[in-house]
Coordinates of C-alpha atoms and ligand atoms in Angstrom, one line a residue:
M11 CA 31.0 32.7 -16.0
T12 CA 28.2 31.5 -13.3
H13 CA 29.1 29.9 -10.2
F14 CA 26.7 27.4 -8.7
E15 CA 26.4 25.7 -5.7
L16 CA 25.5 22.4 -7.5
L17 CA 25.6 21.5 -11.1
L18 CA 23.9 18.8 -12.8
R19 CA 25.8 17.7 -16.1
G20 CA 25.0 15.8 -19.1
G21 CA 21.4 14.7 -18.0
L22 CA 18.1 14.5 -20.1
V23 CA 16.0 17.2 -18.6
V24 CA 12.3 15.9 -18.1
D25 CA 10.7 19.4 -17.3
G26 CA 7.4 18.3 -15.8
T27 CA 5.1 20.2 -18.2
A28 CA 2.8 18.7 -20.8
G29 CA 4.6 20.4 -23.8
A30 CA 5.9 18.8 -26.9
D31 CA 9.5 19.8 -26.2
A32 CA 9.0 18.7 -22.4
S33 CA 12.2 16.6 -22.5
R34 CA 15.6 18.0 -24.1
R35 CA 19.3 18.0 -23.2
A36 CA 20.3 20.4 -20.8
D37 CA 22.8 21.3 -18.0
I38 CA 21.0 22.5 -14.6
G39 CA 22.7 24.8 -11.9
M40 CA 21.6 25.6 -8.5
A41 CA 22.1 28.4 -6.1
G42 CA 19.9 29.9 -3.2
G43 CA 17.7 27.0 -3.7
R44 CA 16.6 28.0 -7.2
L45 CA 17.6 26.6 -10.5
T46 CA 19.2 27.8 -13.8
L47 CA 18.8 26.0 -17.2
L48 CA 22.1 26.2 -19.0
P49 CA 22.9 24.7 -22.6
P50 CA 24.8 21.4 -22.5
G51 CA 28.4 21.7 -21.8
G52 CA 27.9 25.5 -21.3
P53 CA 30.4 27.5 -19.4
A54 CA 29.8 27.2 -15.5
T55 CA 31.5 26.4 -12.4
A56 CA 30.1 24.9 -9.1
R57 CA 30.9 23.8 -5.5
E58 CA 30.0 20.4 -6.4
T59 CA 29.2 18.8 -10.0
L60 CA 27.3 15.6 -10.6
D61 CA 27.6 13.7 -13.8
V62 CA 24.1 12.5 -14.8
T63 CA 24.9 11.4 -18.2
G64 CA 22.4 8.8 -19.4
L65 CA 19.9 9.7 -16.5
V66 CA 16.7 11.5 -16.4
V67 CA 16.6 14.7 -14.4
A68 CA 13.0 15.5 -13.6
P69 CA 11.3 18.2 -11.2
G70 CA 10.8 16.3 -7.7
F71 CA 7.7 14.1 -7.3
I72 CA 4.8 15.6 -5.7
D73 CA 2.8 13.0 -3.7
V74 CA -0.7 14.6 -3.8
H75 CA -2.2 12.0 -1.5
T76 CA -0.7 11.0 1.8
H77 CA -1.5 10.6 5.2
S78 CA 1.7 11.4 6.8
D79 CA 1.0 14.7 8.6
G80 CA 2.1 13.2 12.0
V81 CA 5.0 11.1 10.9
T82 CA 8.0 13.2 11.5
L83 CA 6.9 14.4 14.9
I84 CA 7.1 10.9 16.1
D85 CA 10.4 10.3 13.9
G86 CA 12.2 8.4 16.8
E87 CA 9.8 6.0 18.0
L88 CA 9.1 5.1 14.0
G89 CA 10.9 2.6 11.8
R90 CA 13.7 4.6 9.9
E91 CA 12.5 3.2 6.8
I92 CA 9.1 4.5 7.3
V93 CA 10.2 8.0 7.5
L94 CA 12.7 7.4 4.6
A95 CA 10.6 5.9 2.0
P96 CA 9.0 9.2 0.5
I97 CA 12.6 10.7 -0.4
L98 CA 13.9 7.5 -1.2
Q99 CA 11.3 7.1 -4.0
G100 CA 12.0 10.9 -5.2
V101 CA 9.2 12.5 -3.4
T102 CA 10.3 16.1 -2.6
T103 CA 6.6 17.4 -1.5
E104 CA 3.9 15.7 0.4
I105 CA 0.4 16.9 0.6
S106 CA -1.3 15.5 3.8
G107 CA -4.6 16.1 5.4
N108 CA -6.4 14.0 2.6
C109 CA -9.6 11.7 3.0
G110 CA -11.1 14.3 5.7
S111 CA -8.4 13.7 8.3
S112 CA -5.8 16.5 9.2
L113 CA -4.0 17.3 12.4
F114 CA -6.1 20.8 12.5
P115 CA -8.2 22.7 13.1
A116 CA -10.4 22.3 16.0
L117 CA -12.0 24.7 18.7
P118 CA -9.8 25.0 21.8
E119 CA -12.3 23.1 24.0
R120 CA -12.2 19.8 21.9
L121 CA -8.2 19.7 21.3
A122 CA -7.5 17.8 24.4
A123 CA -10.0 14.7 23.3
M124 CA -8.6 14.9 19.8
R125 CA -5.1 14.7 20.7
A126 CA -5.7 11.9 22.8
E127 CA -7.4 10.0 19.6
A128 CA -4.4 11.0 17.5
R129 CA -2.0 9.7 20.1
V130 CA -3.6 6.4 19.9
Y131 CA -3.7 6.2 15.9
F132 CA -0.2 7.5 15.2
G133 CA 1.3 5.5 18.1
G134 CA 3.1 8.6 19.5
D135 CA 2.2 12.3 20.4
V136 CA 1.8 14.2 17.2
G137 CA -0.4 16.9 18.5
M138 CA -3.8 18.3 17.0
Y139 CA -3.7 22.1 16.3
E140 CA -6.0 24.8 16.3
G141 CA -5.1 26.0 13.0
F142 CA -2.8 25.5 10.1
A143 CA -0.3 28.1 11.3
E144 CA -0.1 25.9 14.7
F145 CA 0.4 23.0 12.6
A146 CA 3.1 24.2 10.4
A147 CA 5.1 25.9 13.3
A148 CA 4.8 22.6 15.0
H149 CA 6.0 20.6 11.8
T150 CA 8.8 23.6 11.0
A151 CA 10.3 23.0 14.3
V152 CA 11.3 19.4 13.6
P153 CA 13.9 19.3 10.9
R154 CA 12.6 17.1 7.9
A155 CA 14.2 16.1 4.5
N156 CA 11.4 17.0 2.1
H157 CA 8.3 19.6 2.0
L158 CA 5.4 18.9 3.6
T159 CA 1.7 20.8 3.1
S160 CA -1.7 20.0 4.4
L161 CA -5.5 20.2 3.2
V162 CA -8.2 20.9 5.9
G163 CA -9.7 17.5 6.7
H164 CA -13.6 18.0 7.1
G165 CA -13.7 15.1 9.3
T166 CA -11.3 16.9 11.8
L167 CA -12.9 20.1 11.3
R168 CA -16.6 18.7 12.0
N169 CA -14.9 16.7 15.2
G170 CA -13.1 19.9 16.3
V171 CA -16.6 21.7 16.3
M172 CA -19.2 19.0 16.9
G173 CA -17.7 16.1 18.3
P174 CA -18.0 12.5 16.7
V175 CA -21.5 12.9 16.6
D176 CA -23.9 11.4 14.2
R177 CA -26.2 14.3 13.1
A178 CA -26.5 17.3 10.9
A179 CA -24.8 20.4 12.1
T180 CA -26.6 23.3 13.5
P181 CA -26.5 26.8 11.8
G182 CA -24.2 27.7 14.5
E183 CA -22.0 24.9 14.2
L184 CA -21.8 25.0 10.6
E185 CA -21.0 28.6 10.9
A186 CA -17.8 27.9 13.4
M187 CA -16.9 24.9 10.8
C188 CA -16.7 27.8 8.0
G189 CA -14.8 30.0 10.1
L190 CA -12.2 27.7 11.2
L191 CA -12.0 26.8 7.6
D192 CA -11.5 29.9 6.1
R193 CA -8.7 31.0 8.7
A194 CA -6.7 27.6 8.0
L195 CA -7.0 28.4 4.1
A196 CA -5.9 32.1 4.6
A197 CA -2.8 30.8 6.6
G198 CA -1.8 28.4 3.4
A199 CA -3.6 24.9 3.8
A200 CA -4.1 23.6 0.3
G201 CA -7.6 23.1 0.0
L202 CA -10.6 21.1 1.7
S203 CA -10.8 17.3 1.9
T204 CA -13.6 14.9 2.8
G205 CA -13.7 11.4 3.4
L206 CA -17.1 10.9 3.0
I207 CA -17.2 6.9 3.7
Y208 CA -15.3 7.8 7.4
T209 CA -16.7 8.8 10.5
P210 CA -17.2 11.5 11.4
G211 CA -17.5 12.7 7.8
T212 CA -20.0 10.0 6.9
Y213 CA -22.5 12.0 9.2
A214 CA -22.7 15.0 6.9
G215 CA -25.0 15.5 4.3
T216 CA -24.5 17.0 0.9
D217 CA -25.5 20.7 1.9
E218 CA -23.2 20.8 4.7
V219 CA -20.1 19.9 2.5
V220 CA -21.6 22.4 -0.1
A221 CA -21.3 25.3 2.5
L222 CA -17.7 24.4 3.3
A223 CA -16.6 24.0 -0.3
A224 CA -17.8 27.3 -1.0
V225 CA -15.3 28.7 1.4
A226 CA -12.5 26.8 -0.4
A227 CA -13.9 28.2 -3.7
R228 CA -13.6 31.5 -2.2
H229 CA -9.8 31.1 -1.8
G230 CA -9.4 29.4 -5.3
K231 CA -8.6 26.2 -3.7
P232 CA -10.0 22.7 -4.5
Y233 CA -12.5 20.7 -2.9
V234 CA -10.8 17.0 -2.9
T235 CA -12.9 14.2 -2.0
H236 CA -12.5 10.8 -1.1
L237 CA -16.2 9.6 -2.5
R238 CA -18.8 8.4 -0.5
D239 CA -19.0 5.3 -2.2
E240 CA -16.2 3.8 -4.5
M241 CA -18.0 0.5 -4.9
S242 CA -21.3 -0.4 -6.2
R243 CA -22.8 3.2 -5.9
V244 CA -19.5 4.8 -7.1
E245 CA -21.6 6.8 -9.8
E246 CA -24.1 8.3 -7.4
A247 CA -21.1 9.4 -5.3
L248 CA -19.4 11.0 -8.2
E249 CA -22.5 12.8 -9.1
E250 CA -22.5 14.2 -5.4
A251 CA -19.2 15.5 -5.8
V252 CA -20.1 17.2 -8.8
E253 CA -23.4 18.7 -7.1
I254 CA -21.0 20.2 -4.7
A255 CA -18.4 21.6 -6.9
A256 CA -21.1 22.8 -8.9
R257 CA -23.1 24.7 -6.0
S258 CA -20.0 25.6 -4.3
G259 CA -17.8 26.9 -7.3
A260 CA -14.7 25.0 -5.9
P261 CA -12.5 23.1 -8.3
L262 CA -13.1 19.6 -7.7
H263 CA -10.5 16.7 -7.2
V264 CA -11.5 13.2 -7.0
S265 CA -9.2 11.4 -4.5
H266 CA -7.6 7.8 -5.3
H267 CA -10.3 7.4 -8.2
K268 CA -11.4 3.6 -8.3
T269 CA -14.2 1.4 -9.0
A270 CA -13.9 -1.3 -6.5
G271 CA -15.7 -4.5 -5.7
K272 CA -17.3 -7.0 -7.9
Y273 CA -20.3 -4.9 -8.5
A274 CA -18.2 -1.9 -9.7
W275 CA -15.2 -3.6 -11.7
G276 CA -15.0 -2.3 -15.0
R277 CA -17.1 1.1 -14.2
T278 CA -14.3 3.5 -14.9
E279 CA -15.5 2.8 -18.2
R280 CA -18.7 5.1 -17.2
T281 CA -16.9 7.7 -14.5
L282 CA -14.0 8.6 -16.7
P283 CA -15.9 9.3 -19.7
R284 CA -18.4 11.2 -17.1
I285 CA -15.3 13.2 -15.8
A286 CA -14.1 14.1 -19.2
A287 CA -17.4 15.2 -20.4
L288 CA -17.7 17.5 -17.4
R289 CA -14.2 18.9 -18.1
A290 CA -15.4 19.3 -22.0
G291 CA -18.3 21.3 -20.4
G292 CA -16.2 23.9 -18.7
M293 CA -15.9 22.3 -15.2
D294 CA -12.7 21.9 -13.4
V295 CA -12.2 18.4 -12.5
T296 CA -9.3 16.3 -11.9
C297 CA -8.1 12.9 -9.8
D298 CA -5.5 11.1 -8.4
V299 CA -4.5 7.4 -8.3
Y300 CA -2.1 5.1 -7.1
P301 CA -0.9 2.1 -9.2
Y302 CA -2.0 -1.1 -7.1
T303 CA -5.1 -3.2 -7.4
A304 CA -5.4 -3.1 -3.6
G305 CA -6.4 -0.3 -1.4
S306 CA -5.8 0.3 2.5
T307 CA -7.7 1.6 5.2
A308 CA -8.8 1.2 8.7
L309 CA -10.5 -2.2 9.9
G310 CA -13.3 0.2 11.7
A311 CA -14.5 1.5 8.1
M312 CA -15.4 -2.1 7.4
L313 CA -18.3 -1.6 9.9
P314 CA -21.7 0.5 9.5
P315 CA -21.0 4.0 10.5
W316 CA -23.4 3.8 13.5
A317 CA -20.9 1.6 15.0
S318 CA -18.3 4.1 15.4
E319 CA -20.7 6.9 16.9
G320 CA -19.3 8.6 20.0
G321 CA -15.8 7.8 19.2
I322 CA -13.4 4.7 19.8
S323 CA -14.6 3.9 23.4
A324 CA -18.1 3.6 22.1
L325 CA -17.0 1.5 19.1
T326 CA -15.2 -0.6 21.6
A327 CA -18.3 -1.1 23.9
R328 CA -20.5 -2.1 20.9
L329 CA -18.1 -4.6 19.7
A330 CA -17.9 -6.3 23.1
D331 CA -21.6 -6.8 23.0
P332 CA -22.9 -9.8 21.2
G333 CA -26.3 -8.4 20.3
Q334 CA -24.7 -5.2 18.8
R335 CA -22.2 -7.5 16.8
D336 CA -25.1 -9.3 15.3
L337 CA -26.8 -5.8 14.0
M338 CA -23.4 -5.3 12.3
R339 CA -23.4 -8.8 10.7
L340 CA -26.7 -7.9 9.5
A341 CA -25.9 -4.3 8.2
I342 CA -22.9 -6.0 6.2
A343 CA -25.1 -9.0 4.9
E344 CA -27.9 -6.6 4.0
G345 CA -26.3 -3.2 3.2
V346 CA -27.2 0.3 4.6
P347 CA -28.4 3.3 2.4
G348 CA -25.7 5.9 1.8
W349 CA -22.7 3.2 3.2
E350 CA -20.2 2.0 1.0
N351 CA -20.1 -1.6 2.8
T352 CA -16.7 -3.0 1.6
V353 CA -17.1 -6.5 3.0
G354 CA -20.4 -6.8 1.3
N355 CA -18.9 -5.9 -2.0
G356 CA -16.1 -8.5 -1.5
G357 CA -15.9 -10.5 1.3
W358 CA -13.7 -11.1 4.5
D359 CA -11.3 -13.3 2.2
R360 CA -10.2 -9.9 0.4
I361 CA -9.3 -8.1 3.8
S362 CA -5.8 -8.8 5.0
I363 CA -4.5 -7.2 8.3
A364 CA -1.7 -4.7 7.3
C365 CA -1.1 -3.3 11.0
A366 CA -2.1 -4.5 14.3
P367 CA 0.8 -3.7 16.6
R368 CA 0.0 -5.7 19.7
H369 CA -1.2 -8.6 17.6
S370 CA 1.6 -9.0 14.8
E371 CA 1.1 -12.6 14.2
T372 CA -2.4 -11.8 12.6
E373 CA -0.4 -9.4 10.1
G374 CA -0.6 -10.6 6.4
L375 CA -3.5 -13.1 7.2
T376 CA -6.8 -12.2 5.8
I377 CA -9.8 -11.9 8.4
A378 CA -11.4 -14.9 6.5
E379 CA -8.0 -17.2 7.4
L380 CA -7.9 -16.0 10.9
A381 CA -11.5 -16.9 11.3
V382 CA -10.9 -20.4 9.9
T383 CA -7.8 -20.9 12.2
R384 CA -9.7 -19.5 15.2
G385 CA -13.3 -21.4 14.4
Q386 CA -15.0 -18.2 14.8
D387 CA -17.0 -15.9 12.5
P388 CA -15.0 -13.3 10.7
L389 CA -17.0 -10.4 12.2
D390 CA -16.3 -11.6 15.8
V391 CA -12.3 -12.0 14.7
A392 CA -12.6 -8.5 13.2
A393 CA -14.3 -7.4 16.7
A394 CA -11.9 -9.1 19.0
L395 CA -8.8 -7.3 17.3
L396 CA -10.6 -3.8 17.0
V397 CA -11.1 -4.3 20.9
A398 CA -7.7 -5.5 21.9
E399 CA -6.1 -2.8 19.5
Q400 CA -8.7 0.5 20.8
G401 CA -10.0 0.5 17.3
E402 CA -6.6 0.8 15.6
V403 CA -5.9 -1.7 13.1
T404 CA -5.1 -1.0 9.3
I405 CA -6.2 -3.2 6.7
I406 CA -5.5 -4.0 3.1
S407 CA -8.4 -4.7 0.8
H408 CA -7.7 -6.5 -2.3
S409 CA -10.8 -4.9 -4.1
M410 CA -9.8 -3.6 -7.6
I411 CA -9.1 -5.1 -11.2
E412 CA -6.0 -4.0 -13.3
D413 CA -8.0 -2.9 -16.2
D414 CA -9.8 -0.2 -13.9
V415 CA -6.3 0.9 -12.6
R416 CA -4.6 1.4 -15.8
R417 CA -7.6 3.5 -17.2
V418 CA -7.5 5.8 -14.3
L419 CA -3.6 6.1 -14.9
A420 CA -4.0 7.2 -18.4
A421 CA -6.8 9.4 -17.9
P422 CA -5.1 12.7 -19.0
Y423 CA -6.3 14.5 -16.2
S424 CA -5.0 11.8 -13.4
M425 CA -1.9 12.7 -11.1
I426 CA -0.2 10.4 -8.8
G427 CA -0.6 10.0 -5.2
S428 CA 0.7 7.2 -2.9
D429 CA -2.4 7.3 -0.4
G430 CA 0.6 6.1 2.1
V431 CA -0.6 5.7 5.8
P432 CA 2.9 5.4 7.5
K433 CA 2.5 4.4 10.9
P434 CA 4.7 2.2 13.1
G435 CA 5.3 -1.6 12.7
G436 CA 3.2 -4.0 10.8
R437 CA 3.2 -4.7 6.8
P438 CA 1.9 -1.4 5.3
H439 CA 0.5 -1.1 1.8
P440 CA 3.7 -1.1 -0.3
R441 CA 2.6 2.4 -2.1
W442 CA 4.3 4.2 0.8
A443 CA 7.8 3.2 -0.4
G444 CA 7.0 2.3 -4.5
T445 CA 4.1 4.3 -5.9
F446 CA 6.3 6.6 -8.2
P447 CA 9.0 4.2 -9.3
R448 CA 6.3 1.6 -10.1
V449 CA 4.6 3.9 -12.5
L450 CA 7.8 4.8 -13.9
G451 CA 9.0 1.3 -14.2
H452 CA 6.3 -1.1 -14.8
Y453 CA 3.4 1.4 -16.5
V454 CA 5.6 3.4 -18.6
R455 CA 9.0 1.4 -19.5
E456 CA 7.2 -2.3 -19.1
L457 CA 3.9 -1.8 -20.2
G458 CA 4.4 1.6 -22.4
L459 CA 0.8 2.8 -20.9
L460 CA 2.0 6.2 -20.5
S461 CA 5.3 8.2 -22.2
L462 CA 7.8 9.2 -19.7
E463 CA 7.1 12.9 -20.1
T464 CA 3.5 12.2 -19.5
A465 CA 4.2 10.0 -16.5
V466 CA 6.7 12.8 -14.9
H467 CA 4.0 15.8 -15.7
K468 CA 1.4 13.6 -13.6
M469 CA 3.9 13.4 -10.6
T470 CA 5.1 17.2 -11.0
G471 CA 3.7 20.0 -12.9
M472 CA 0.1 18.7 -13.2
A473 CA 0.2 18.4 -9.2
A474 CA 1.7 21.6 -8.7
A475 CA -0.7 23.5 -10.8
R476 CA -3.8 21.8 -9.0
F477 CA -2.5 22.7 -5.5
G478 CA -0.9 25.9 -6.2
L479 CA 2.5 25.0 -5.5
R480 CA 3.9 27.8 -7.3
G481 CA 7.2 27.7 -8.7
R482 CA 7.5 23.8 -8.2
G483 CA 6.7 20.9 -10.2
V484 CA 8.6 22.2 -13.2
I485 CA 12.0 22.7 -14.4
A486 CA 12.5 26.3 -15.5
D487 CA 14.7 29.2 -14.8
G488 CA 14.1 30.4 -11.3
A489 CA 11.8 27.5 -10.1
H490 CA 12.5 25.8 -6.7
A491 CA 15.4 23.2 -6.8
D492 CA 13.7 20.1 -5.9
L493 CA 14.9 17.4 -8.2
V494 CA 14.9 13.9 -9.1
V495 CA 17.8 12.0 -10.9
F496 CA 16.6 8.5 -12.0
D497 CA 17.8 5.9 -14.7
P498 CA 14.8 5.4 -16.8
A499 CA 16.5 2.1 -17.9
T500 CA 16.2 0.6 -14.3
I501 CA 13.8 2.5 -12.2
A502 CA 11.6 0.1 -10.4
D503 CA 9.7 -0.1 -7.2
G504 CA 11.2 -2.8 -4.4
A505 CA 8.4 -2.8 -2.2
T506 CA 5.9 -5.7 -2.2
F507 CA 3.0 -6.8 -0.1
T508 CA 5.1 -9.3 1.6
D509 CA 8.1 -6.7 2.2
P510 CA 6.5 -3.5 1.9
L511 CA 9.4 -0.9 2.6
V512 CA 12.0 -2.3 0.2
P513 CA 13.4 1.0 -1.6
P514 CA 13.1 1.3 -5.1
A515 CA 16.1 0.7 -7.7
G516 CA 17.1 3.3 -10.2
I517 CA 16.8 6.6 -8.0
H518 CA 20.4 8.2 -8.4
A519 CA 19.7 11.6 -6.5
V520 CA 16.9 13.6 -4.8
I521 CA 17.7 17.3 -4.4
V522 CA 15.3 19.5 -2.0
A523 CA 16.0 23.4 -2.0
G524 CA 19.4 22.9 -3.8
E525 CA 20.4 20.1 -1.5
I526 CA 21.2 16.6 -2.0
V527 CA 18.9 14.3 0.3
V528 CA 19.5 11.2 -1.4
R529 CA 22.9 10.0 -3.3
D530 CA 23.3 6.8 -5.0
G531 CA 19.6 5.7 -3.4
V532 CA 21.1 6.7 -0.1
E533 CA 20.0 9.4 2.4
T534 CA 22.6 11.9 3.0
G535 CA 20.9 13.1 6.5
A536 CA 20.5 16.7 4.9
K537 CA 17.0 18.2 6.2
P538 CA 16.2 21.2 4.0
G539 CA 12.5 20.7 4.1
S540 CA 10.0 23.1 4.9
V541 CA 6.2 23.4 5.4
L542 CA 4.8 24.9 2.4
T543 CA 1.8 27.6 2.1
T544 CA -0.4 28.0 -0.8
Ligands
ZN67 ZN1 -9.1 8.1 1.3

């Protein structure tokens, strides 16, 4: 009889695959960080046995889209619930470095300046690293409950070679970027990400990204993109991504696919069939999505790209100048070619403050509300806040409609990513604490939009396959012992926009590398997580 370290008896295994037999009764034994499937009630002993009768046992959730690179390194200074939110919702692997922003790579001579900017952004010292190996070493030195890996952010790469300048790369600079990217991917980073609405990524033209995506293609790793526009020009932005994938040969992954702003509402009726047609034609295209009609980003991204050229000090200098503010107001009113312009597509009444550490009295209020209270123009309110916070204000943008969110969730090639931005203080978007239980509770159980098996596949096996996480995302003999045990009848998100870090209901146990990190919804303190390479 086999003896295990941990044994789960009586559960319904939903194995993370898309197969017709994805759910079945089975027991699961774990030893040495790996798992073994057993017939129900079959002979086995274990140091600890959990009775999971009536519960679902699924592979641990893989959050394919986070901005959590720095969070564990400043653990002591952060709210405990921010650090715990992923494991309390069953996330056993986080993929960070999305939207063009990672904590590596950079040329040595750029590191000091970039470290200073990262310190402002995260509110603590998270470092900035020459390459993926140095990043992984720093994160491995801090015990963590779940696993982490990272994409190579194009914005960081560009900043790390050229600085935050608004111009095309020279051939020499592009070669340096390709070299740093190649080294990071060879060391195990999961792919290349862009954030083409954000500075400095937005300063890059299509050809620059093609050259970099070709490096990812040589490694067989995906090109992951926050499109240049997710609003009125979302279809053109999708075509740019398709062109980049076609010319470079890289698999394409569209981040947090949405069609936001009043001019683009309903446009998923065009973008999704386009992606389906590309797939039918043989192109490898996937996307991720979070289950909310609001997004969250930096307040600075509401301004035209030229406002941020030169970095934070240059931005705050422009914001203090009334003439420059008038030019920004004009840009928002009239638009700028190639720039998404969130406020022009919606309005300041859809932008609320999520996090402004030195002005917490503004958190939860819209810029429009603040403008009325202060008797000021909304842009002047935003400018004053950005100056006072040294550029670091997070906002929530209520920019989408429910039909679009549901269509993307239901697309057969979409996987789940929280897009969580864990930072100290404020009222962050509830997706950091609620995404996975919200899909399983609201969209699976309450609305019947997806089957349980399909939803689990989007959170596990599909994600692992896309990002090269071998032996994860599935329950099979010999797979890594990352699991989540939940009650399909009660699982639900607790996090809301007013109380964004309330833990979910219905998560009974979370297991990482064969160790229980969450038991009955409470953390155990175990830290078996590691930095994964792909
Ligand atoms: Zn993004």
